[in-house]
Coordinates of C-alpha atoms in Angstrom, one line a residue:
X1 CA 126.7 86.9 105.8
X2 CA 128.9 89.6 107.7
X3 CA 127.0 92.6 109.3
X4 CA 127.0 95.9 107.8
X5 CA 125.8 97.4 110.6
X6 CA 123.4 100.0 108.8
X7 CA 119.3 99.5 109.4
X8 CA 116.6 101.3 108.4
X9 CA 112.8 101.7 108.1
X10 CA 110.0 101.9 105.9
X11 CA 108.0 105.1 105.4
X12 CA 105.3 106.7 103.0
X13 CA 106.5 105.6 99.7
X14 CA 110.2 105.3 100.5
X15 CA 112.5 104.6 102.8
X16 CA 114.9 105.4 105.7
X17 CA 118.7 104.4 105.9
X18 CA 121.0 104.3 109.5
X19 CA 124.5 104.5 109.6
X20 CA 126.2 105.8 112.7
X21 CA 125.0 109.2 113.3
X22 CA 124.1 109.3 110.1
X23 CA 120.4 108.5 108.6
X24 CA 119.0 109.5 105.3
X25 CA 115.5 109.5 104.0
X26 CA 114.8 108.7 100.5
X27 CA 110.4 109.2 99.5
X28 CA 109.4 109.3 95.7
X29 CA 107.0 112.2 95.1
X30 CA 104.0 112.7 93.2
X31 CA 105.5 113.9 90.3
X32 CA 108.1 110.0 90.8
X33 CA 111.0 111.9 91.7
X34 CA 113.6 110.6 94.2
X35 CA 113.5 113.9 97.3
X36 CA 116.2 112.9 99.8
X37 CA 117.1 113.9 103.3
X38 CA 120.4 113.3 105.1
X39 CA 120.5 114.2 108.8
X40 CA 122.6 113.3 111.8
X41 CA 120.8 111.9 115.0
X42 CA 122.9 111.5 118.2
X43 CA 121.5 108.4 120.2
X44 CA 120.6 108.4 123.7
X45 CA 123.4 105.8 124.3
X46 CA 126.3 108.2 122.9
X47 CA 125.0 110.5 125.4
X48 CA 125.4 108.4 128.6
X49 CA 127.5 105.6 129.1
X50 CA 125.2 104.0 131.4
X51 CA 122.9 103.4 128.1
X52 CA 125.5 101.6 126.3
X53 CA 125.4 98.4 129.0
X54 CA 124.3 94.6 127.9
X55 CA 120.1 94.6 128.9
X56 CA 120.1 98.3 129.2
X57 CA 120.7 99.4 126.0
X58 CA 118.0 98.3 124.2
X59 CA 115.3 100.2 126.4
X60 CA 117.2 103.2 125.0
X61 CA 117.6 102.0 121.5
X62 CA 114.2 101.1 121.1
X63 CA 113.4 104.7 122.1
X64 CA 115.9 106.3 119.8
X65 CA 114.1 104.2 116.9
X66 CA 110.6 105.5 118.0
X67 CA 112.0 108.9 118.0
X68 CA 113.3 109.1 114.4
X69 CA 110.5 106.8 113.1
X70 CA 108.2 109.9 114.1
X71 CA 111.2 112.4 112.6
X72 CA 111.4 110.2 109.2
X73 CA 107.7 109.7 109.0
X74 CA 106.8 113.1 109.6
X75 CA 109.3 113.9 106.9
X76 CA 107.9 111.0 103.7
X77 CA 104.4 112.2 104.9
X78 CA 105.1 115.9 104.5
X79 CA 106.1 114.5 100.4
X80 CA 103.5 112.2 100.0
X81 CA 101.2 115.1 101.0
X82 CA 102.1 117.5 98.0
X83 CA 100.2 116.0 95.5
X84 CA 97.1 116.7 97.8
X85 CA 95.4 120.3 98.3
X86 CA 96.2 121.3 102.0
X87 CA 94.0 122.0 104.3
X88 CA 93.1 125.4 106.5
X89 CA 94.7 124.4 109.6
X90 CA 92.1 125.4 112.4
X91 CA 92.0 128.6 114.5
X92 CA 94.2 127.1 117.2
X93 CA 96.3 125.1 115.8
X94 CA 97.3 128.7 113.6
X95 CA 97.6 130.1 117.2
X96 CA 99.9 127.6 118.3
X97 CA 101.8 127.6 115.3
X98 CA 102.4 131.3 115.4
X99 CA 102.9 131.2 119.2
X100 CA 105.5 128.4 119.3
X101 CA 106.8 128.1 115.9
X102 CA 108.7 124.7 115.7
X103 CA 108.3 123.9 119.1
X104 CA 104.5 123.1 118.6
X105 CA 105.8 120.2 116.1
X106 CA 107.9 118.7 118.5
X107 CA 104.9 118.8 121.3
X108 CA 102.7 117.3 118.9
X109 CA 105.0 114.5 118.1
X110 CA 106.0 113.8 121.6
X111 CA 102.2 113.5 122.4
X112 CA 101.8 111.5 119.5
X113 CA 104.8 109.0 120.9
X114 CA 103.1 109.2 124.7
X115 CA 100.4 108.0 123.0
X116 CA 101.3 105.4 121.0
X117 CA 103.0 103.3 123.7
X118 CA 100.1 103.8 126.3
X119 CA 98.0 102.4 123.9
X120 CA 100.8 99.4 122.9
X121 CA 101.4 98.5 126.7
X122 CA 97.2 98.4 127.3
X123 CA 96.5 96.4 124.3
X124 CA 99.2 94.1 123.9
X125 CA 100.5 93.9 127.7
X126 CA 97.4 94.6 129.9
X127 CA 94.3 93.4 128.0
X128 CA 95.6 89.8 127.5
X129 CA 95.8 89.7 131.4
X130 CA 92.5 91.1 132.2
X131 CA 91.4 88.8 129.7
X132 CA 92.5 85.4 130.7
X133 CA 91.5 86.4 134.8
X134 CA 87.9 86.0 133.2
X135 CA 88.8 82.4 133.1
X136 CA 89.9 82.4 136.5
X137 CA 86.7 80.2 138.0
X138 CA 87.7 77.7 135.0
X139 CA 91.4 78.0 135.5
X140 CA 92.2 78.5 139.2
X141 CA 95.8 77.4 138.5
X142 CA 98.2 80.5 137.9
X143 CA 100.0 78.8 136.0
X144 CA 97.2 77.9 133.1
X145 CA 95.7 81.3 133.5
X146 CA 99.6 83.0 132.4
X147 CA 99.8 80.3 129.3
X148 CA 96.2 81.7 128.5
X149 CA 97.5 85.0 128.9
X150 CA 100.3 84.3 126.4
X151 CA 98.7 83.0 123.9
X152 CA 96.1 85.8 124.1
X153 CA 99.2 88.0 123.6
X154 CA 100.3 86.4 120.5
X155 CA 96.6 86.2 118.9
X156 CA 96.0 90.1 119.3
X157 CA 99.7 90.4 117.9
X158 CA 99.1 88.2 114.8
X159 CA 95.5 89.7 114.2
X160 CA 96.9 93.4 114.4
X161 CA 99.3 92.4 112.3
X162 CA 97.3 90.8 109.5
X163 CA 94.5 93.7 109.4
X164 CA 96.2 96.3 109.0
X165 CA 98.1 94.7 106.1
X166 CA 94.8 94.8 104.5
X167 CA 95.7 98.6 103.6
X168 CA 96.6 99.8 100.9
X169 CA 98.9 102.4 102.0
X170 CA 100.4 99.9 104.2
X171 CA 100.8 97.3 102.0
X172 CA 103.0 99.6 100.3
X173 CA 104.5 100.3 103.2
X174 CA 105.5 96.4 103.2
X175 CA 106.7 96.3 100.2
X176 CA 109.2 99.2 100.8
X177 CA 110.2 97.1 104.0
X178 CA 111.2 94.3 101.7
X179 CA 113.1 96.6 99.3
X180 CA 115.2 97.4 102.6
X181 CA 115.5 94.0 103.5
X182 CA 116.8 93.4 100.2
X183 CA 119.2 96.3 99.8
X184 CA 120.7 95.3 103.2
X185 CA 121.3 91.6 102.5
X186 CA 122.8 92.0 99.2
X187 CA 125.7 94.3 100.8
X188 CA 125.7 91.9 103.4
X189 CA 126.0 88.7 101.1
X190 CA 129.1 90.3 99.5
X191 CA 127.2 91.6 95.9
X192 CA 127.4 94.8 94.5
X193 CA 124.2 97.1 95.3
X194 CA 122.5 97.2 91.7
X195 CA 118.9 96.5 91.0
X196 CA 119.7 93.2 89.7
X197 CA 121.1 91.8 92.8
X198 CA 118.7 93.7 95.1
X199 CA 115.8 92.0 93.3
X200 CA 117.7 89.2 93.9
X201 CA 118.5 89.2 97.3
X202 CA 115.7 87.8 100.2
X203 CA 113.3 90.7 101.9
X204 CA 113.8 88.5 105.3
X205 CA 116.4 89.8 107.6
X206 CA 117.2 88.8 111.2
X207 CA 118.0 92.5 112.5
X208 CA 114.8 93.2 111.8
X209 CA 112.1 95.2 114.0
X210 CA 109.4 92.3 113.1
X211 CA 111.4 90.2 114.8
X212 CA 112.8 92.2 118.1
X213 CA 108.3 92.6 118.3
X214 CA 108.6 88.3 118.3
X215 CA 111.2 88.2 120.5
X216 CA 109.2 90.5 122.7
X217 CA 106.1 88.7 122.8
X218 CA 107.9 85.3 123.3
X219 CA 109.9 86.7 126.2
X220 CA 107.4 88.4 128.2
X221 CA 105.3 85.0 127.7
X222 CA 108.2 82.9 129.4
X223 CA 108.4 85.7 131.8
X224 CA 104.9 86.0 133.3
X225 CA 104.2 82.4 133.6
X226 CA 107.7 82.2 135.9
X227 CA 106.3 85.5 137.7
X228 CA 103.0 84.9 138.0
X229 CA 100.8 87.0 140.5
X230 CA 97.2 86.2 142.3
X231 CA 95.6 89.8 142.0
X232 CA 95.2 90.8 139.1
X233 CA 95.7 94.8 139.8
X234 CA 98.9 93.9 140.9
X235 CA 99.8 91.6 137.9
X236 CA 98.8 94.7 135.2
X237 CA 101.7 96.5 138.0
X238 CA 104.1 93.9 137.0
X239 CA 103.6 93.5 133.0
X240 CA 104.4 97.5 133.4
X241 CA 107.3 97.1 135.1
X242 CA 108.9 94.5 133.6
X243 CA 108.8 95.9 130.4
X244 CA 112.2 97.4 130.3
X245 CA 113.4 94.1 131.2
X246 CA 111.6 92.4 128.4
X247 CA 113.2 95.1 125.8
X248 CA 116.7 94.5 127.2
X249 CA 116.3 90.5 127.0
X250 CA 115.1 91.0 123.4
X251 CA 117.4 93.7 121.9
X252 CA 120.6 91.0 123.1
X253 CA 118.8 88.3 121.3
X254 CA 118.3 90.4 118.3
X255 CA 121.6 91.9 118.0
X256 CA 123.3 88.2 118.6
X257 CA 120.7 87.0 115.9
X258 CA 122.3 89.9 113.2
X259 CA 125.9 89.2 113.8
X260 CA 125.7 85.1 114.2
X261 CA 124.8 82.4 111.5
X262 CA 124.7 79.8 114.4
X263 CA 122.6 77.1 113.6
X264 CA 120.9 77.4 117.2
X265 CA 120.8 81.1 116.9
X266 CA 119.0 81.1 113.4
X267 CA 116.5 78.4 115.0
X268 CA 115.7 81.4 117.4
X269 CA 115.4 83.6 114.6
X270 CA 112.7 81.4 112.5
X271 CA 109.6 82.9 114.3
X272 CA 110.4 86.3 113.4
X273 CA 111.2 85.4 109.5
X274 CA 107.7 83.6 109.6
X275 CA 106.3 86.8 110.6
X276 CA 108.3 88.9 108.3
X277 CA 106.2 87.3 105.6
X278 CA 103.3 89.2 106.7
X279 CA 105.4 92.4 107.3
X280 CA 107.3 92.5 103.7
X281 CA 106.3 91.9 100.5
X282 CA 107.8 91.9 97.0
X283 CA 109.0 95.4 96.0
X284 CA 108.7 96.9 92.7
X285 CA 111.8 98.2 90.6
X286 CA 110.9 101.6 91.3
X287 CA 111.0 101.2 95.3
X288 CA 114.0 99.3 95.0
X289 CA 115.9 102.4 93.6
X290 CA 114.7 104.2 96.3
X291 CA 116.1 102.2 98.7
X292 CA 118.9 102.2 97.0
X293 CA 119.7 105.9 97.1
X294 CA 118.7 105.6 100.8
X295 CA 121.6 103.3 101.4
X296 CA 124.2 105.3 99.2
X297 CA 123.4 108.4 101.0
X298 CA 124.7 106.9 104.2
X299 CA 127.0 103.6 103.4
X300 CA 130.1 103.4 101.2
X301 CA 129.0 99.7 100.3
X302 CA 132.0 99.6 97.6
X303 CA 134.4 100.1 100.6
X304 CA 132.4 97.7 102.7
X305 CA 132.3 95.0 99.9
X306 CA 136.4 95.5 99.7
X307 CA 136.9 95.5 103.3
X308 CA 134.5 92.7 104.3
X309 CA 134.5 90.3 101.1
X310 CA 138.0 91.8 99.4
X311 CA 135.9 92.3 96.5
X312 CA 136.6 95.7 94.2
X313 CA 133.8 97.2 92.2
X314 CA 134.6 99.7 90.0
X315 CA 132.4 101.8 87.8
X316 CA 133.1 101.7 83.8
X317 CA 131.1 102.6 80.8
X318 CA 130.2 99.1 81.2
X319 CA 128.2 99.7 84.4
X320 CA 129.3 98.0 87.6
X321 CA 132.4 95.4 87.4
X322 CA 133.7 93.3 90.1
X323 CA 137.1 92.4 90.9
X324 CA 138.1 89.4 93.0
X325 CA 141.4 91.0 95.2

């Protein structure tokens, strides 16, 4: 496995594709056409050198993913919507749209971001705290009452998890994050990117936002039961704070996990392939073209494949045909 270094993301009924600058969105509409969407996006880190360091980066990278998640989603959802009759947007939101034009859109998904990660950190990073000091007469020891604490964390991370894969549209949504998974490690496992090998190929990858979630969880469990604090106002202060840190510990982890087939770094990597099993499912043949076209719009993979592998595929009334250089 050599890294191609391209990732990308499931949306409504397609997906999105990452290389560089470059990122392209690929939705099947109601009427099963493939719409695409190639854009550039300039990340925080190419803007400030002090965002490309070890520990710091990742903060910033996990940003710049939450920011063109909303951009791409906004985008498949705007498709997916065609097929349905729109609706008379209200009196204000007219007046704002008239008022502020594409601005209001931007507002709207910048509140919509705010909050989305208020509600993250309070469910996943305060409540299990507040939680486990209800113990507190039954588990006087600080230590006990962070390994509660912990495993509280990972429960209400697994149960979220699991219910909302009870969806439909999400369960689609899954299965699209396999067909990435798949398109991804076939280029990566030197085959040519046709349906055949896509099928082919495993929807578990260890670059994967599942697991940077895992390594998250796990990290700020090891953390808080080495900082542990008394009152309990001041230990929601610290799972704030310590956030940043917990997203630069992870995104190392993650990026050493995508460009390493160490047998201790894979063993790191098992709990987030567990949980990919929840978070992708099988694709169908139709969402694997998608993801497909995603990946062409963005990645010369025939290049790749000759660079990486010193494999040449060339295209022939035949179909696809490989070479051995």
């Amino acid at each position: 496995m050599k890294s191609s270094g391209i990732g990308g993301q499931a949306v409504l009924e397609g997906i999105m594709m990452k290389n560089h600058d470059d990122y392209a969105v690929a939705v099947r509409s109601a009427n099963h056409e493939i719409v695409t969407e190639k854009k550039q996006y300039k990340s925080l880190a190419s803007k400030c050198r002090l965002f490309r360091l070890p520990f710091i980066r990742g903060i910033f990278s996990f940003i710049d993913s939450m920011i063109l998640g909303m951009k791409t989603l906004s985008f498949s959802a705007n498709i997916y919507a065609q097929e349905e009759e729109p609706e008379e947007p209200s009196r204000l939101e007219a007046w704002l749209t008239e008022k502020m034009g594409e601005k209001f859109e931007k507002i709207v998904m910048g509140l919509t971001m705010a909050i989305s990660i208020v509600l993250a950190v309070a469910i996943f990073m305060m409540l299990p705290a507040v939680l486990s000091s209800f113990l507190k007469p039954v588990l006087p020891s600080l230590f006990w009452q962070s390994v509660l604490e912990g495993f509280i964390r990972v429960v209400i991370f697994m149960g979220y998890i699991s219910l909302i894969s009870l969806m439909k549209d999400i369960r689609r949504v899954y299965m699209y994050h396999g067909a990435e998974h798949k398109c991804i490690n076939c280029i990566e496992h030197g085959l040519p990117l046709n349906a055949a090998n896509v099928a082919k190929s495993s929807r578990f990858h260890k670059r994967c936002g599942t697991s940077f979630l895992i390594f998250v969880v796990i990290i700020s469990v090891i953390l808080f039961i080495i900082i542990r604090v008394d009152t309990l106002w001041l230990r929601l202060v610290t799972r704030v704070l310590l956030i940043p840190v917990i997203a630069g510990i992870s995104y190392e982890i993650l990026k050493l996990a995508g460009n390493s087939d160490h047998p201790l770094v894979n063993l790191i990597s098992k709990p987030g392939l567990w949980v990919q099993r929840l978070t992708t499912k099988e694709p169908t043949e139709d969402m694997i073209e998608v993801a497909i076209r995603a990946v062409e719009e963005v990645f010369d993979w025939k290049s790749y494949l000759k660079q990486e592998f010193h494999i040449d595929v060339s295209e022939n009334q035949h179909g696809l045909h490989k070479e051995r250089g």
